[in-house]
Amino acid sequence: MTLSLAPMQGFSDQIYRSTLCHIGGVDVFYAPYIKVEGGEIKVKSLADIAPEINNGMTVVPQVLANKADDMLLVAHAVGKLGYTELNWNLGCPFPMVAKRQLGAGLLPYPEKIDSLLNDFEAQSDIALSVKMRLGYLSPDEIWPVLDVLNRHNIKEVIIHPRIGKQMYNGEADKRIMPEIVAKSAHPVAYNGDILTAEQARLLLDKNPTINNLMIGRGLLRNPFLANEIKGETLNISQKRSRFSDFTVEIAGRQLNRLQGAGHFLQKMTTYWEYWSQMFNDQHKVLKMVKKCHSVDEYFSVTEMITNNYPLSDLA
Ligand SMILES: Cc1cc2nc3c(=O)[nH]c(=O)nc-3n(C[C@H](O)[C@H](O)[C@H](O)COP(=O)(O)O)c2cc1C
C-alpha cells in the first residue's frame, strides 16, 4: 500500500516534505500545483522541486492547466528536472480558479479534457495521473469524465469525492468509491477526510483494489498518521520529542527562507492551525502561538507547548 502526501499550496513545499520524510510512513510526496502565467512558469515553483533538494524522496509535481500548450510547457520543464510523472489538477474548487475552467471547473467539459489529452499525448512522454473531484456542480459529472479518461493513457486517477461547489464542506462521499473503481480502466487512488488509522483501514477494507491513499489535512494535523496507518506505534514520549523536533526543524528552515519576523510568525501560525490539534486544549495552544510577537518568543512558547501540554487523543 502506498501512502501519499496530498499537494497543498502553502504547506506541501520542499521544507515540509523533507521534514515529514524524516518522520517516515509517507511513500510519495505531491508538490503544490504549478501554473503557467503569461506563457511562463514561476521560478519559485520549479525551485521547489529541484532534484538536488528533493533527493531521497519520491516527489510528484502537479500542474493546473486547461490548455495543452501550458501543460506541455510544464511537462517539459519537469521532464528536464528528471521527473517522469506529472499530476493534473482537476480538483481545485476555488471560484477564481474554477470560473476560468481550471481545476474542478473543467469537470463539466469532458470534451475539452478529451481534446487536451489528445494533444498532450501526441507530444509528451511524461506519464500523466489525474487528481479530481466528482464534479463541479454535480457529482454526476464524473461519469462522462471517467469515460474520457478510460480512452487515454492515464497512470492513476486520484478521487477526492466531493464536488467543487462544496469546497471542503460536508463529508467526502466514500460510498461512491466502489462504483468509480468498477468503472475506471485505470488504477484508482482515494483522497479525502482520512484523519485516523481506523478510517484508513475501513476505506481500504471496503475497496480492496485501492492501494494508494492520499492524505492532506490528516497529515498536517498529525504528522504520525502515515506511521499509524502502517501499524508503527510510538509511545507518548517518543511522539512528543519527535513532534518537537519536527516543528522546530520546519520553523528553523522557514526562518531562513522568509524575510522578517512578521512573515515568519504568519507562516508558523498557519501550521499551528493544524498542529494545535495535537493538544488537548487546541484553542488555547493556537491563541498562544498567535500572540507571539518575536521569533524568540515563538521558539520559547512552542517549546513549552510541545514539552508540557497534554496531547490530545490524536497523539
Ligand atoms: C491549504 C490547502 C491547499 C491545497 N492545495 C492543493 C493543490 O495545490 N493541489 C491540489 O490538487 N489540491 C490541493 N488541495 C486539496 C488537497 O490536496 C486534498 O485534495 C484535500 O485537502 C482533501 O484531502 P484531505 O481531506 O486529506 O485534506 C489543498 C488543500 C488545502 C487544505
Short mmCIF file of C-alpha atoms and ligand atoms in Angstrom, two decimals:
data_model
loop_
_atom_site.label_atom_id
_atom_site.label_comp_id
_atom_site.label_asym_id
_atom_site.label_seq_id
_atom_site.Cartn_x
_atom_site.Cartn_y
_atom_site.Cartn_z
CA MET A 1 0.00 0.00 0.00
CA THR A 2 1.21 3.46 -0.90
CA LEU A 3 0.56 6.45 1.32
CA SER A 4 0.99 9.84 -0.25
CA LEU A 5 1.04 13.41 0.97
CA ALA A 6 -1.58 15.45 -0.90
CA PRO A 7 -0.46 18.54 -2.81
CA MET A 8 -1.23 21.58 -0.67
CA GLN A 9 -0.39 25.15 -1.68
CA GLY A 10 1.33 26.90 1.19
CA PHE A 11 2.03 23.64 3.03
CA SER A 12 3.47 20.76 0.98
CA ASP A 13 6.59 22.66 -0.06
CA GLN A 14 10.08 21.19 -0.01
CA ILE A 15 10.71 22.21 3.60
CA TYR A 16 7.60 20.45 4.80
CA ARG A 17 8.02 17.42 2.53
CA SER A 18 11.59 16.70 3.53
CA THR A 19 10.91 17.22 7.25
CA LEU A 20 7.87 14.93 7.11
CA CYS A 21 10.04 12.40 5.28
CA HIS A 22 12.24 12.14 8.43
CA ILE A 23 9.17 11.11 10.45
CA GLY A 24 8.53 8.31 7.95
CA GLY A 25 5.42 6.48 6.75
CA VAL A 26 4.78 8.58 3.64
CA ASP A 27 5.85 6.97 0.35
CA VAL A 28 5.04 9.67 -2.22
CA PHE A 29 5.02 13.46 -1.82
CA TYR A 30 2.91 15.57 -4.19
CA ALA A 31 4.13 19.12 -4.66
CA PRO A 32 1.66 22.06 -4.86
CA TYR A 33 0.37 22.85 -8.34
CA ILE A 34 2.42 24.66 -10.95
CA LYS A 35 0.61 27.02 -13.31
CA VAL A 36 1.58 28.93 -16.42
CA GLU A 37 1.05 32.68 -16.44
CA GLY A 38 1.77 34.80 -19.48
CA GLY A 39 3.44 31.82 -21.13
CA GLU A 40 5.84 31.32 -18.22
CA ILE A 41 6.26 29.16 -15.14
CA LYS A 42 7.16 30.88 -11.86
CA VAL A 43 10.84 30.29 -11.00
CA LYS A 44 9.75 29.62 -7.40
CA SER A 45 7.55 26.66 -8.44
CA LEU A 46 10.42 24.94 -10.23
CA ALA A 47 12.93 25.78 -7.48
CA ASP A 48 10.69 23.91 -5.01
CA ILE A 49 11.01 20.66 -6.97
CA ALA A 50 14.71 20.99 -7.90
CA PRO A 51 16.13 17.45 -7.68
CA GLU A 52 19.13 18.41 -5.53
CA ILE A 53 16.87 19.47 -2.65
CA ASN A 54 14.35 16.65 -3.13
CA ASN A 55 16.62 13.62 -3.15
CA GLY A 56 15.73 10.56 -1.10
CA MET A 57 12.01 11.17 -1.66
CA THR A 58 9.55 10.29 -4.40
CA VAL A 59 8.07 13.63 -5.41
CA VAL A 60 5.33 14.10 -7.99
CA PRO A 61 4.86 17.59 -9.46
CA GLN A 62 1.36 18.83 -10.25
CA VAL A 63 0.02 21.10 -12.97
CA LEU A 64 -3.06 23.33 -13.03
CA ALA A 65 -3.89 23.98 -16.69
CA ASN A 66 -6.68 23.84 -19.25
CA LYS A 67 -4.62 24.18 -22.43
CA ALA A 68 -2.37 21.54 -23.93
CA ASP A 69 0.34 24.13 -24.57
CA ASP A 70 0.51 25.12 -20.91
CA MET A 71 0.50 21.52 -19.84
CA LEU A 72 3.27 20.68 -22.30
CA LEU A 73 5.36 23.60 -21.08
CA VAL A 74 5.15 22.30 -17.50
CA ALA A 75 5.71 18.69 -18.62
CA HIS A 76 8.82 19.75 -20.50
CA ALA A 77 10.15 21.75 -17.52
CA VAL A 78 9.61 18.94 -15.01
CA GLY A 79 10.96 16.39 -17.51
CA LYS A 80 14.16 18.44 -17.71
CA LEU A 81 14.46 18.16 -13.93
CA GLY A 82 14.24 14.36 -14.26
CA TYR A 83 10.59 13.78 -13.36
CA THR A 84 8.72 11.07 -15.28
CA GLU A 85 5.22 11.75 -13.91
CA LEU A 86 3.01 14.82 -13.78
CA ASN A 87 -0.26 15.04 -11.89
CA TRP A 88 -3.11 17.04 -13.44
CA ASN A 89 -5.20 19.09 -11.01
CA LEU A 90 -8.91 18.68 -11.83
CA GLY A 91 -10.00 19.32 -8.28
CA CYS A 92 -9.17 22.88 -7.21
CA PRO A 93 -12.57 24.28 -6.13
CA PHE A 94 -11.77 27.96 -5.57
CA PRO A 95 -14.13 30.18 -7.62
CA MET A 96 -11.27 32.32 -9.00
CA VAL A 97 -9.78 29.15 -10.47
CA ALA A 98 -12.92 27.17 -11.31
CA LYS A 99 -14.68 30.00 -13.14
CA ARG A 100 -11.75 30.05 -15.58
CA GLN A 101 -12.43 26.36 -16.33
CA LEU A 102 -9.40 25.25 -14.38
CA GLY A 103 -9.25 22.60 -11.64
CA ALA A 104 -12.73 21.32 -10.75
CA GLY A 105 -14.11 24.00 -13.10
CA LEU A 106 -13.05 21.87 -16.09
CA LEU A 107 -15.02 18.80 -15.00
CA PRO A 108 -18.31 19.89 -16.67
CA TYR A 109 -16.45 19.90 -20.03
CA PRO A 110 -15.36 16.32 -20.77
CA GLU A 111 -14.87 17.14 -24.46
CA LYS A 112 -12.25 19.75 -23.54
CA ILE A 113 -10.49 17.24 -21.30
CA ASP A 114 -10.54 14.76 -24.19
CA SER A 115 -9.08 17.19 -26.70
CA LEU A 116 -6.39 18.38 -24.27
CA LEU A 117 -5.37 14.78 -23.58
CA ASN A 118 -5.20 14.02 -27.33
CA ASP A 119 -2.84 16.93 -27.88
CA PHE A 120 -0.79 16.22 -24.78
CA GLU A 121 -0.28 12.54 -25.51
CA ALA A 122 0.79 13.28 -29.06
CA GLN A 123 3.62 15.49 -27.82
CA SER A 124 4.80 14.28 -24.40
CA ASP A 125 6.30 11.13 -22.91
CA ILE A 126 5.59 12.18 -19.34
CA ALA A 127 3.16 9.84 -17.59
CA LEU A 128 0.04 11.69 -16.52
CA SER A 129 -2.01 11.00 -13.42
CA VAL A 130 -5.20 12.89 -12.59
CA LYS A 131 -6.46 14.22 -9.26
CA MET A 132 -10.14 15.06 -9.47
CA ARG A 133 -13.34 15.77 -7.61
CA LEU A 134 -16.68 14.16 -8.53
CA GLY A 135 -17.70 17.23 -10.46
CA TYR A 136 -18.00 20.96 -10.15
CA LEU A 137 -21.78 21.48 -9.88
CA SER A 138 -22.98 17.88 -9.72
CA PRO A 139 -21.45 14.52 -8.73
CA ASP A 140 -22.85 13.06 -11.98
CA GLU A 141 -20.21 14.95 -13.93
CA ILE A 142 -17.70 12.26 -13.01
CA TRP A 143 -19.12 9.57 -15.31
CA PRO A 144 -18.51 11.24 -18.70
CA VAL A 145 -15.09 12.38 -17.44
CA LEU A 146 -14.21 8.81 -16.45
CA ASP A 147 -15.32 7.62 -19.92
CA VAL A 148 -12.88 10.11 -21.45
CA LEU A 149 -10.04 9.15 -19.10
CA ASN A 150 -10.66 5.46 -19.88
CA ARG A 151 -9.78 6.15 -23.53
CA HIS A 152 -6.44 7.72 -22.61
CA ASN A 153 -3.16 6.68 -21.17
CA ILE A 154 -3.54 7.71 -17.53
CA LYS A 155 -1.27 6.32 -14.83
CA GLU A 156 -3.70 6.75 -11.96
CA VAL A 157 -6.94 8.52 -11.12
CA ILE A 158 -6.98 10.03 -7.63
CA ILE A 159 -10.51 10.75 -6.43
CA HIS A 160 -11.49 13.32 -3.83
CA PRO A 161 -15.22 12.53 -3.64
CA ARG A 162 -16.68 15.99 -3.16
CA ILE A 163 -17.94 18.41 -5.79
CA GLY A 164 -16.18 21.71 -6.37
CA LYS A 165 -19.11 23.84 -5.20
CA GLN A 166 -18.90 22.09 -1.84
CA MET A 167 -15.35 23.37 -1.30
CA TYR A 168 -14.46 21.48 1.92
CA ASN A 169 -17.97 21.42 3.39
CA GLY A 170 -19.91 18.28 4.16
CA GLU A 171 -18.21 14.90 4.00
CA ALA A 172 -16.23 13.18 1.28
CA ASP A 173 -18.63 10.59 -0.23
CA LYS A 174 -16.64 7.42 0.42
CA ARG A 175 -19.62 5.25 -0.57
CA ILE A 176 -19.24 6.15 -4.24
CA MET A 177 -15.74 4.65 -4.45
CA PRO A 178 -16.65 1.03 -5.39
CA GLU A 179 -18.66 2.30 -8.40
CA ILE A 180 -15.77 4.50 -9.52
CA VAL A 181 -13.29 1.65 -9.14
CA ALA A 182 -15.60 -0.60 -11.19
CA LYS A 183 -15.97 1.96 -13.99
CA SER A 184 -12.36 3.13 -14.21
CA ALA A 185 -9.96 1.45 -16.60
CA HIS A 186 -7.07 2.88 -14.59
CA PRO A 187 -5.84 2.34 -11.03
CA VAL A 188 -7.90 4.43 -8.62
CA ALA A 189 -6.49 6.17 -5.54
CA TYR A 190 -8.53 7.72 -2.75
CA ASN A 191 -8.23 11.16 -1.14
CA GLY A 192 -10.40 12.94 1.41
CA ASP A 193 -11.16 13.14 5.14
CA ILE A 194 -8.77 10.41 6.31
CA LEU A 195 -7.95 11.62 9.80
CA THR A 196 -7.31 8.37 11.66
CA ALA A 197 -5.75 4.95 11.02
CA GLU A 198 -9.19 3.41 11.63
CA GLN A 199 -10.77 5.50 8.84
CA ALA A 200 -7.97 4.41 6.50
CA ARG A 201 -8.49 0.75 7.40
CA LEU A 202 -12.27 0.95 6.81
CA LEU A 203 -11.79 2.64 3.43
CA LEU A 204 -9.25 0.04 2.32
CA ASP A 205 -11.38 -2.86 3.61
CA LYS A 206 -14.33 -1.64 1.55
CA ASN A 207 -12.19 -1.01 -1.54
CA PRO A 208 -9.64 -3.82 -1.76
CA THR A 209 -8.26 -2.72 -5.14
CA ILE A 210 -7.36 0.76 -3.91
CA ASN A 211 -3.73 0.67 -2.92
CA ASN A 212 -2.88 4.35 -2.80
CA LEU A 213 -4.28 6.62 -0.11
CA MET A 214 -3.53 10.30 -0.48
CA ILE A 215 -3.78 12.31 2.73
CA GLY A 216 -3.71 16.06 3.20
CA ARG A 217 -5.09 17.70 6.32
CA GLY A 218 -4.90 14.46 8.35
CA LEU A 219 -1.10 14.54 8.00
CA LEU A 220 -0.93 18.27 8.56
CA ARG A 221 -2.56 17.93 11.96
CA ASN A 222 -0.93 14.61 12.88
CA PRO A 223 2.45 14.01 11.18
CA PHE A 224 2.46 10.43 12.59
CA LEU A 225 -0.73 9.42 10.78
CA ALA A 226 1.07 7.56 7.99
CA ASN A 227 3.15 5.63 10.55
CA GLU A 228 -0.04 4.77 12.42
CA ILE A 229 -1.80 3.55 9.27
CA LYS A 230 1.20 1.30 8.65
CA GLY A 231 0.90 -0.07 12.19
CA GLU A 232 4.08 1.56 13.53
CA THR A 233 3.28 2.70 17.04
CA LEU A 234 5.25 5.24 19.05
CA ASN A 235 4.79 5.83 22.75
CA ILE A 236 3.74 9.26 24.00
CA SER A 237 7.24 10.41 24.95
CA GLN A 238 8.66 9.36 21.56
CA LYS A 239 5.83 11.24 19.87
CA ARG A 240 6.35 14.33 21.96
CA SER A 241 10.07 14.51 21.22
CA ARG A 242 9.66 13.72 17.52
CA PHE A 243 6.85 16.24 17.20
CA SER A 244 9.03 18.84 18.88
CA ASP A 245 11.98 18.07 16.52
CA PHE A 246 9.62 18.20 13.55
CA THR A 247 8.11 21.60 14.40
CA VAL A 248 11.49 23.10 15.36
CA GLU A 249 13.08 21.93 12.10
CA ILE A 250 10.27 23.39 9.98
CA ALA A 251 10.37 26.66 11.92
CA GLY A 252 14.16 26.92 11.62
CA ARG A 253 14.07 26.34 7.89
CA GLN A 254 11.17 28.73 7.34
CA LEU A 255 13.04 31.37 9.34
CA ASN A 256 16.00 31.05 6.96
CA ARG A 257 13.73 31.32 3.94
CA LEU A 258 11.38 34.13 4.92
CA GLN A 259 12.21 37.82 5.21
CA GLY A 260 11.32 39.34 8.56
CA ALA A 261 9.72 38.18 11.78
CA GLY A 262 6.22 39.17 10.62
CA HIS A 263 6.26 36.79 7.66
CA PHE A 264 7.76 34.04 9.77
CA LEU A 265 5.14 34.38 12.54
CA GLN A 266 2.33 34.49 9.99
CA LYS A 267 3.60 31.35 8.28
CA MET A 268 4.07 29.43 11.51
CA THR A 269 0.55 30.39 12.65
CA THR A 270 -0.87 28.70 9.53
CA TYR A 271 0.94 25.48 10.52
CA TRP A 272 -0.25 25.74 14.11
CA GLU A 273 -3.85 25.99 12.93
CA TYR A 274 -3.32 22.27 12.26
CA TRP A 275 -0.60 21.36 14.80
CA SER A 276 -2.63 22.77 17.71
CA GLN A 277 -4.97 19.80 17.17
CA MET A 278 -2.25 17.53 18.60
CA PHE A 279 -3.03 19.04 22.01
CA ASN A 280 -5.99 18.78 24.34
CA ASP A 281 -6.68 22.47 24.52
CA GLN A 282 -6.16 23.30 20.87
CA HIS A 283 -7.78 26.74 21.02
CA LYS A 284 -5.58 27.84 23.89
CA VAL A 285 -2.48 26.50 22.11
CA LEU A 286 -3.31 28.32 18.89
CA LYS A 287 -4.03 31.53 20.79
CA MET A 288 -0.63 31.34 22.50
CA VAL A 289 1.14 30.96 19.15
CA LYS A 290 -0.88 33.79 17.62
CA LYS A 291 0.12 36.09 20.47
CA CYS A 292 3.87 35.69 19.83
CA HIS A 293 5.45 38.97 18.77
CA SER A 294 9.01 37.92 18.12
CA VAL A 295 10.94 34.96 16.78
CA ASP A 296 12.47 34.26 20.21
CA GLU A 297 9.06 34.33 21.84
CA TYR A 298 7.77 31.92 19.18
CA PHE A 299 10.52 29.39 19.89
CA SER A 300 10.17 29.58 23.68
CA VAL A 301 6.35 29.40 23.67
CA THR A 302 6.24 26.49 21.23
CA GLU A 303 8.98 24.64 23.14
CA MET A 304 6.93 24.98 26.29
CA ILE A 305 3.82 23.72 24.45
CA THR A 306 5.48 20.72 22.82
CA ASN A 307 7.28 19.70 26.04
CA ASN A 308 4.47 20.18 28.53
CA TYR A 309 0.97 20.49 27.12
CA PRO A 310 -1.23 17.39 27.34
CA LEU A 311 -1.51 15.66 23.99
CA SER A 312 -4.98 15.00 22.57
CA ASP A 313 -6.40 11.60 21.58
CA LEU A 314 -4.87 12.18 18.18
CA ALA A 315 -1.39 11.66 19.57
C1 LIG B 1 -4.32 24.52 2.21
C2 LIG B 1 -4.65 23.56 1.10
C3 LIG B 1 -4.01 23.69 -0.13
C4 LIG B 1 -4.30 22.81 -1.19
N1 LIG B 1 -3.61 22.89 -2.38
C5 LIG B 1 -3.84 21.97 -3.36
C6 LIG B 1 -3.05 21.92 -4.55
O1 LIG B 1 -2.10 22.68 -4.77
N2 LIG B 1 -3.39 20.97 -5.49
C7 LIG B 1 -4.40 20.07 -5.27
O2 LIG B 1 -4.65 19.21 -6.12
N3 LIG B 1 -5.12 20.08 -4.15
C8 LIG B 1 -4.86 20.98 -3.18
N4 LIG B 1 -5.56 20.91 -2.02
C9 LIG B 1 -6.51 19.81 -1.82
C10 LIG B 1 -5.81 18.62 -1.12
O3 LIG B 1 -4.79 18.09 -1.96
C11 LIG B 1 -6.81 17.49 -0.80
O4 LIG B 1 -7.43 17.08 -2.00
C12 LIG B 1 -7.90 17.95 0.16
O5 LIG B 1 -7.35 18.63 1.27
C13 LIG B 1 -8.72 16.75 0.66
O6 LIG B 1 -7.90 15.80 1.28
P1 LIG B 1 -7.77 15.72 2.90
O7 LIG B 1 -9.16 15.60 3.44
O8 LIG B 1 -6.92 14.51 3.15
O9 LIG B 1 -7.15 17.00 3.33
C14 LIG B 1 -5.28 21.80 -0.99
C15 LIG B 1 -5.93 21.69 0.24
C16 LIG B 1 -5.62 22.53 1.30
C17 LIG B 1 -6.33 22.35 2.62
#
